[in-house]
Coordinates of C-alpha atoms in Angstrom, one line a residue:
M1 CA 18.4 -50.0 -79.0
K2 CA 19.4 -51.2 -75.6
F3 CA 18.8 -54.9 -74.8
L4 CA 16.6 -55.8 -71.8
D5 CA 15.4 -59.3 -71.2
Q6 CA 13.5 -58.9 -67.9
A7 CA 10.8 -56.5 -66.8
K8 CA 8.1 -56.2 -64.2
I9 CA 4.8 -54.6 -65.1
Y10 CA 1.3 -54.0 -63.7
V11 CA -1.8 -54.9 -65.7
R12 CA -5.4 -54.4 -64.9
S13 CA -8.5 -55.2 -67.0
G14 CA -11.5 -52.8 -67.1
D15 CA -14.4 -53.0 -64.7
G16 CA -17.8 -53.7 -66.2
G17 CA -20.2 -50.8 -66.7
D18 CA -23.1 -50.2 -64.3
G19 CA -26.7 -51.1 -65.0
V20 CA -29.3 -48.3 -64.6
I21 CA -32.8 -47.9 -63.2
A22 CA -35.0 -46.3 -65.8
F23 CA -38.7 -46.3 -66.8
R24 CA -40.3 -45.7 -70.1
R25 CA -42.4 -42.5 -69.9
E26 CA -44.0 -41.3 -73.1
K27 CA -47.1 -39.4 -73.9
Y28 CA -50.1 -41.5 -74.7
I29 CA -48.3 -44.6 -73.3
E30 CA -50.1 -45.5 -70.1
F31 CA -47.9 -48.4 -68.9
G32 CA -44.3 -47.8 -69.9
G33 CA -42.6 -50.2 -67.6
P34 CA -38.9 -50.5 -66.7
D35 CA -36.3 -50.1 -69.5
G36 CA -33.0 -49.7 -67.8
G37 CA -30.1 -51.2 -69.8
K38 CA -27.2 -53.2 -68.7
G39 CA -23.6 -52.0 -68.5
G40 CA -20.9 -52.7 -71.2
R41 CA -18.1 -55.2 -70.7
G42 CA -14.7 -53.9 -69.5
G43 CA -11.6 -54.2 -71.7
D44 CA -9.4 -57.3 -71.6
V45 CA -5.6 -57.3 -71.3
I46 CA -4.0 -59.5 -74.0
F47 CA -0.3 -60.3 -74.7
R48 CA 0.7 -60.8 -78.3
A49 CA 4.0 -62.1 -79.8
V50 CA 5.2 -60.0 -82.7
A51 CA 8.2 -60.5 -85.0
N52 CA 9.6 -57.0 -85.1
L53 CA 10.7 -56.8 -81.5
N54 CA 13.8 -58.3 -79.8
T55 CA 14.0 -56.5 -76.5
L56 CA 11.8 -55.6 -73.5
I57 CA 13.3 -52.1 -73.2
D58 CA 9.8 -50.4 -73.8
F59 CA 8.6 -51.8 -70.5
R60 CA 11.3 -49.9 -68.6
Y61 CA 9.5 -46.7 -69.4
T62 CA 5.9 -47.9 -69.5
Q63 CA 5.1 -50.3 -66.6
H64 CA 1.4 -49.8 -66.0
F65 CA -1.3 -51.0 -68.4
R66 CA -5.0 -50.5 -67.6
A67 CA -8.0 -51.2 -69.8
R68 CA -11.0 -48.9 -69.6
K69 CA -14.2 -49.5 -67.8
G70 CA -17.3 -50.5 -69.8
G71 CA -19.9 -47.9 -70.5
N72 CA -22.9 -47.6 -68.2
G73 CA -26.4 -48.7 -69.4
A74 CA -29.0 -46.2 -70.4
G75 CA -32.8 -45.9 -70.7
S76 CA -34.7 -47.4 -73.6
D77 CA -33.0 -50.7 -72.7
R78 CA -29.7 -49.5 -74.2
T79 CA -26.6 -51.5 -73.3
G80 CA -23.4 -49.6 -72.5
A81 CA -20.5 -49.7 -74.9
A82 CA -17.9 -52.4 -74.4
S83 CA -14.4 -51.0 -73.9
P84 CA -11.5 -51.8 -76.3
N85 CA -9.0 -54.4 -75.2
V86 CA -5.5 -53.5 -74.3
V87 CA -3.1 -55.5 -76.5
I88 CA 0.5 -55.6 -75.3
D89 CA 3.0 -56.5 -78.0
V90 CA 6.1 -58.5 -76.8
P91 CA 9.0 -60.1 -78.7
V92 CA 8.6 -63.7 -79.8
G93 CA 10.0 -65.9 -77.0
T94 CA 8.7 -63.9 -74.1
Q95 CA 7.5 -65.8 -71.1
V96 CA 5.0 -64.3 -68.6
F97 CA 5.5 -65.2 -64.9
D98 CA 3.5 -64.5 -61.9
E99 CA 4.8 -62.1 -59.2
D100 CA 6.7 -65.0 -57.5
R101 CA 8.8 -65.3 -60.7
E102 CA 8.4 -69.1 -60.7
T103 CA 4.8 -69.7 -61.9
M104 CA 4.7 -69.5 -65.7
L105 CA 1.4 -68.0 -67.0
A106 CA 2.2 -68.0 -70.7
D107 CA 5.0 -68.8 -73.2
L108 CA 4.7 -66.7 -76.3
D109 CA 7.0 -68.7 -78.6
V110 CA 5.2 -68.3 -81.9
V111 CA 4.6 -65.2 -84.0
G112 CA 1.0 -64.1 -83.6
K113 CA 0.4 -66.1 -80.5
E114 CA -1.9 -64.4 -78.0
I115 CA -2.8 -65.0 -74.3
L116 CA -5.7 -63.4 -72.4
L117 CA -4.1 -62.6 -69.1
C118 CA -6.7 -60.4 -67.4
R119 CA -10.4 -60.7 -68.3
G120 CA -12.5 -57.6 -68.3
G121 CA -15.5 -57.4 -65.9
D122 CA -19.0 -58.1 -67.1
G123 CA -21.5 -55.3 -67.1
G124 CA -24.2 -55.0 -64.4
F125 CA -27.9 -55.7 -65.1
G126 CA -30.3 -52.8 -65.4
N127 CA -33.8 -52.9 -63.9
A128 CA -35.3 -54.2 -67.2
H129 CA -33.6 -57.5 -66.5
Y130 CA -35.5 -58.0 -63.3
K131 CA -39.0 -57.3 -64.5
T132 CA -41.4 -60.2 -64.0
S133 CA -45.1 -60.8 -64.1
T134 CA -45.2 -60.2 -60.3
N135 CA -42.6 -57.5 -60.1
R136 CA -43.5 -55.1 -62.9
A137 CA -41.6 -52.1 -61.6
P138 CA -38.3 -53.3 -60.2
R139 CA -36.0 -50.7 -58.7
R140 CA -32.8 -52.8 -58.8
A141 CA -29.7 -52.3 -60.9
D142 CA -26.3 -53.9 -60.4
K143 CA -22.8 -52.4 -60.4
G144 CA -20.4 -53.8 -63.0
W145 CA -18.2 -56.7 -62.1
P146 CA -14.6 -55.6 -61.2
G147 CA -11.7 -56.4 -63.6
E148 CA -8.6 -58.4 -62.7
E149 CA -5.3 -56.9 -61.7
R150 CA -1.8 -58.4 -61.1
W151 CA 1.9 -57.7 -61.3
V152 CA 3.7 -60.0 -63.7
W153 CA 7.3 -60.6 -64.7
L154 CA 8.3 -60.7 -68.4
R155 CA 11.3 -62.8 -69.4
L156 CA 12.6 -62.9 -72.9
K157 CA 14.3 -66.0 -74.3
L158 CA 15.6 -65.3 -77.8
I159 CA 14.5 -67.6 -80.5
A160 CA 17.6 -68.9 -82.1
D161 CA 18.7 -72.2 -83.8
V162 CA 22.3 -72.1 -82.6
G163 CA 23.8 -70.7 -79.4
L164 CA 27.4 -69.6 -79.1
V165 CA 29.0 -70.4 -75.7
G166 CA 32.5 -70.2 -74.4
L167 CA 34.9 -68.2 -72.3
P168 CA 35.3 -64.4 -72.7
N169 CA 37.5 -63.6 -75.6
A170 CA 37.1 -66.9 -77.3
G171 CA 36.1 -65.2 -80.5
K172 CA 32.3 -65.6 -80.4
S173 CA 31.6 -62.0 -81.5
T174 CA 34.1 -62.3 -84.3
L175 CA 32.5 -65.5 -85.6
L176 CA 29.1 -63.8 -85.4
S177 CA 30.3 -60.8 -87.4
V178 CA 31.9 -62.9 -90.2
C179 CA 29.1 -65.3 -90.7
S180 CA 26.2 -62.8 -90.6
R181 CA 25.5 -59.2 -90.9
A182 CA 25.4 -58.6 -87.2
K183 CA 27.8 -55.9 -86.0
P184 CA 28.7 -56.8 -82.4
K185 CA 31.3 -54.9 -80.5
I186 CA 34.7 -56.6 -80.8
A187 CA 37.7 -55.8 -78.6
D188 CA 40.7 -57.6 -77.1
Y189 CA 39.5 -57.5 -73.5
P190 CA 37.2 -59.9 -71.7
F191 CA 33.4 -59.3 -71.4
T192 CA 33.3 -57.0 -74.4
T193 CA 29.9 -58.5 -75.1
L194 CA 27.5 -57.5 -72.3
H195 CA 24.2 -58.5 -74.0
P196 CA 23.2 -61.4 -76.3
Q197 CA 23.5 -60.7 -80.0
L198 CA 21.5 -62.3 -82.8
G199 CA 22.6 -62.9 -86.4
V200 CA 21.0 -64.7 -89.4
V201 CA 23.4 -67.0 -91.3
R202 CA 22.3 -67.7 -94.9
I203 CA 23.8 -70.9 -96.4
S204 CA 21.9 -70.9 -99.6
A205 CA 18.7 -69.6 -101.1
T206 CA 16.7 -72.1 -99.1
E207 CA 18.9 -72.7 -96.0
E208 CA 19.5 -70.3 -93.1
F209 CA 19.6 -70.4 -89.4
I210 CA 19.7 -67.9 -86.5
I211 CA 22.7 -67.8 -84.3
A212 CA 22.9 -66.2 -80.8
D213 CA 26.1 -64.9 -79.2
I214 CA 25.8 -65.3 -75.4
P215 CA 28.1 -63.2 -73.2
G216 CA 31.1 -65.2 -72.0
L217 CA 30.9 -67.6 -69.0
I218 CA 33.6 -68.0 -66.4
E219 CA 34.2 -70.4 -63.6
G220 CA 31.6 -69.9 -60.9
A221 CA 29.1 -68.3 -63.3
S222 CA 26.3 -70.5 -61.8
D223 CA 27.1 -68.9 -58.4
G224 CA 27.0 -65.4 -59.9
A225 CA 30.6 -64.8 -60.9
G226 CA 31.2 -62.4 -63.8
L227 CA 27.9 -61.9 -65.6
G228 CA 26.7 -65.1 -64.0
D229 CA 24.4 -67.4 -65.9
R230 CA 21.6 -64.8 -66.5
F231 CA 21.8 -65.0 -70.3
L232 CA 21.9 -68.8 -70.6
G233 CA 18.2 -68.9 -70.8
H234 CA 18.5 -67.5 -74.3
V235 CA 20.1 -70.7 -75.6
E236 CA 17.5 -73.0 -73.9
R237 CA 15.5 -73.0 -77.2
C238 CA 18.4 -73.6 -79.5
A239 CA 18.7 -76.8 -81.5
T240 CA 22.5 -76.9 -81.2
L241 CA 25.3 -75.3 -79.2
I242 CA 28.6 -74.2 -80.7
H243 CA 31.3 -74.4 -78.0
L244 CA 34.0 -72.1 -79.1
L245 CA 37.5 -72.5 -77.5
D246 CA 40.5 -70.2 -77.8
G247 CA 43.2 -72.4 -79.4
T248 CA 46.0 -70.2 -78.0
E249 CA 45.1 -71.1 -74.4
S250 CA 47.4 -73.7 -72.7
Q251 CA 44.7 -75.3 -70.5
I252 CA 42.2 -75.8 -73.3
V253 CA 40.7 -79.1 -71.9
K254 CA 40.3 -77.6 -68.5
N255 CA 38.5 -74.6 -70.1
Y256 CA 36.2 -77.0 -72.0
R257 CA 35.2 -78.9 -68.9
M258 CA 34.7 -75.8 -66.9
I259 CA 32.1 -74.4 -69.4
R260 CA 30.4 -77.8 -69.5
H261 CA 30.2 -77.8 -65.7
E262 CA 28.5 -74.3 -65.7
L263 CA 26.0 -75.5 -68.4
A264 CA 25.1 -78.5 -66.3
A265 CA 24.8 -76.5 -63.1
Y266 CA 22.3 -74.2 -64.9
D267 CA 20.2 -76.8 -66.5
E268 CA 20.8 -80.5 -67.3
N269 CA 18.6 -80.3 -70.4
L270 CA 20.8 -77.5 -71.7
A271 CA 24.0 -79.5 -71.1
A272 CA 22.3 -82.4 -73.0
K273 CA 21.8 -80.4 -76.2
P274 CA 23.8 -81.4 -79.3
E275 CA 27.2 -79.7 -79.1
I276 CA 29.7 -78.7 -81.8
V277 CA 33.2 -78.2 -80.4
V278 CA 35.2 -75.6 -82.4
L279 CA 38.9 -74.8 -81.9
N280 CA 39.3 -71.1 -82.8
K281 CA 42.2 -68.8 -83.6
C282 CA 44.0 -71.6 -85.5
D283 CA 45.8 -69.0 -87.5
A284 CA 48.0 -68.4 -84.5
L285 CA 48.9 -72.1 -84.1
T286 CA 51.2 -74.5 -85.9
K287 CA 49.9 -77.7 -87.5
A288 CA 51.4 -79.7 -84.7
Q289 CA 49.7 -77.6 -82.0
I290 CA 46.4 -77.8 -83.9
T291 CA 46.6 -81.6 -84.1
A292 CA 47.5 -82.0 -80.4
R293 CA 44.7 -79.7 -79.2
K294 CA 42.2 -81.4 -81.5
R295 CA 43.1 -84.8 -80.2
A296 CA 42.9 -83.7 -76.5
L297 CA 39.5 -82.0 -77.1
A298 CA 38.1 -85.0 -79.0
K299 CA 39.1 -87.2 -76.1
A300 CA 37.5 -84.9 -73.5
S301 CA 34.3 -84.3 -75.4
G302 CA 33.8 -87.6 -77.2
A303 CA 32.9 -85.7 -80.4
P304 CA 34.7 -84.5 -83.5
V305 CA 36.4 -81.1 -83.2
L306 CA 36.3 -78.5 -86.0
T307 CA 39.0 -75.9 -86.5
L308 CA 38.4 -72.3 -87.3
S309 CA 40.1 -69.0 -87.8
G310 CA 37.5 -66.2 -87.3
V311 CA 40.0 -63.6 -88.6
T312 CA 41.0 -65.3 -91.9
G313 CA 37.8 -67.3 -92.4
E314 CA 39.7 -70.6 -92.7
G315 CA 37.3 -73.4 -91.8
L316 CA 34.3 -71.2 -91.8
P317 CA 32.4 -72.7 -94.8
E318 CA 32.9 -76.2 -93.4
L319 CA 31.7 -75.1 -90.0
L320 CA 28.5 -73.4 -91.3
R321 CA 27.6 -76.4 -93.5
F322 CA 28.1 -78.8 -90.5
V323 CA 26.0 -76.5 -88.3
Q324 CA 23.2 -76.3 -90.9
D325 CA 23.0 -80.0 -91.2
Q326 CA 22.9 -80.5 -87.5
V327 CA 20.2 -77.9 -87.0
T328 CA 18.1 -79.4 -89.8
A329 CA 18.4 -82.9 -88.3
T330 CA 17.6 -81.8 -84.8
R331 CA 14.6 -79.8 -85.8
R332 CA 13.3 -82.7 -87.9
A333 CA 13.7 -85.0 -84.9
E334 CA 11.8 -82.6 -82.6
Q335 CA 8.9 -82.3 -85.1
E336 CA 8.7 -86.1 -85.4
A337 CA 8.7 -86.4 -81.6
V338 CA 5.9 -83.9 -81.3
S339 CA 3.8 -85.7 -84.0
V340 CA 4.3 -89.0 -82.3
A341 CA 3.3 -87.6 -78.9
S342 CA 0.2 -85.9 -80.3
P343 CA -1.1 -87.8 -83.4
D344 CA -3.8 -86.3 -85.5
R345 CA -7.3 -87.4 -84.5
M346 CA -9.6 -88.5 -87.3

């Protein structure tokens, strides 16, 4: 299935049904009176987050969603039928923006979360509604209220615990393939990965985390170079970033600082996330080279540097355990911060 993380769609809720003018006329009933019923309610447009989707590709082919109009009223004081709602299923992590692409209307970040975007119109009153002691035969009935309509932008931000960032050909897809069952395309040329990839890493029977491989950044990505920073939104929700670096590159510190600059240019909050620096492709380096590069990276990042060989798997168990502990600690801290900010009321 092709990955698509942005889509523009049109939604419209249903108009309310019309009220009617009717009078009760039956044999042997001298004064029947007005009995026109009101119209039914138009259908709502609801967005719902579901777990079995991970792309917005369906909205490339279906871009218009309209709810039906409510049924008209009828005689004998019968109310028109309400129209069914239109429920639009989207992947978890989908954000709904107004047509200006800046005003966020909803953030569907939890499975089962729903948002009523366009409310259906109410039905119009029939003439039975207007009868009074002084107006016993009203000839007034209202049209149904119109529904709401709008164009909206959908933007998907994948829900992952860990985000893989780094230069093209740093070995991100290889790492994803060896630590999970994901099967990303792997080749020896830059920009092999054109779309984000997700994988589930299981450490034990009770421990697992989701890792996202983000297409490689290059210098000037924040200005649109290469694939730009379009996919960085997918790591905004991550608890931890894995900054993967190609150990065979000569200017490894420069490459590290360049990626950090692009992260900060995109979002300061993203650059402030916990980071795990990993020196990859160590199977192609000598011990002296590994030691020198680790020392240089540790000085530049101010954090310990882990070593890895994605091909041989050397250092992989240690890395995954370190990542799991980091994710667990970060998520626990986030939950404690939320509980402190909004304590339970008695």
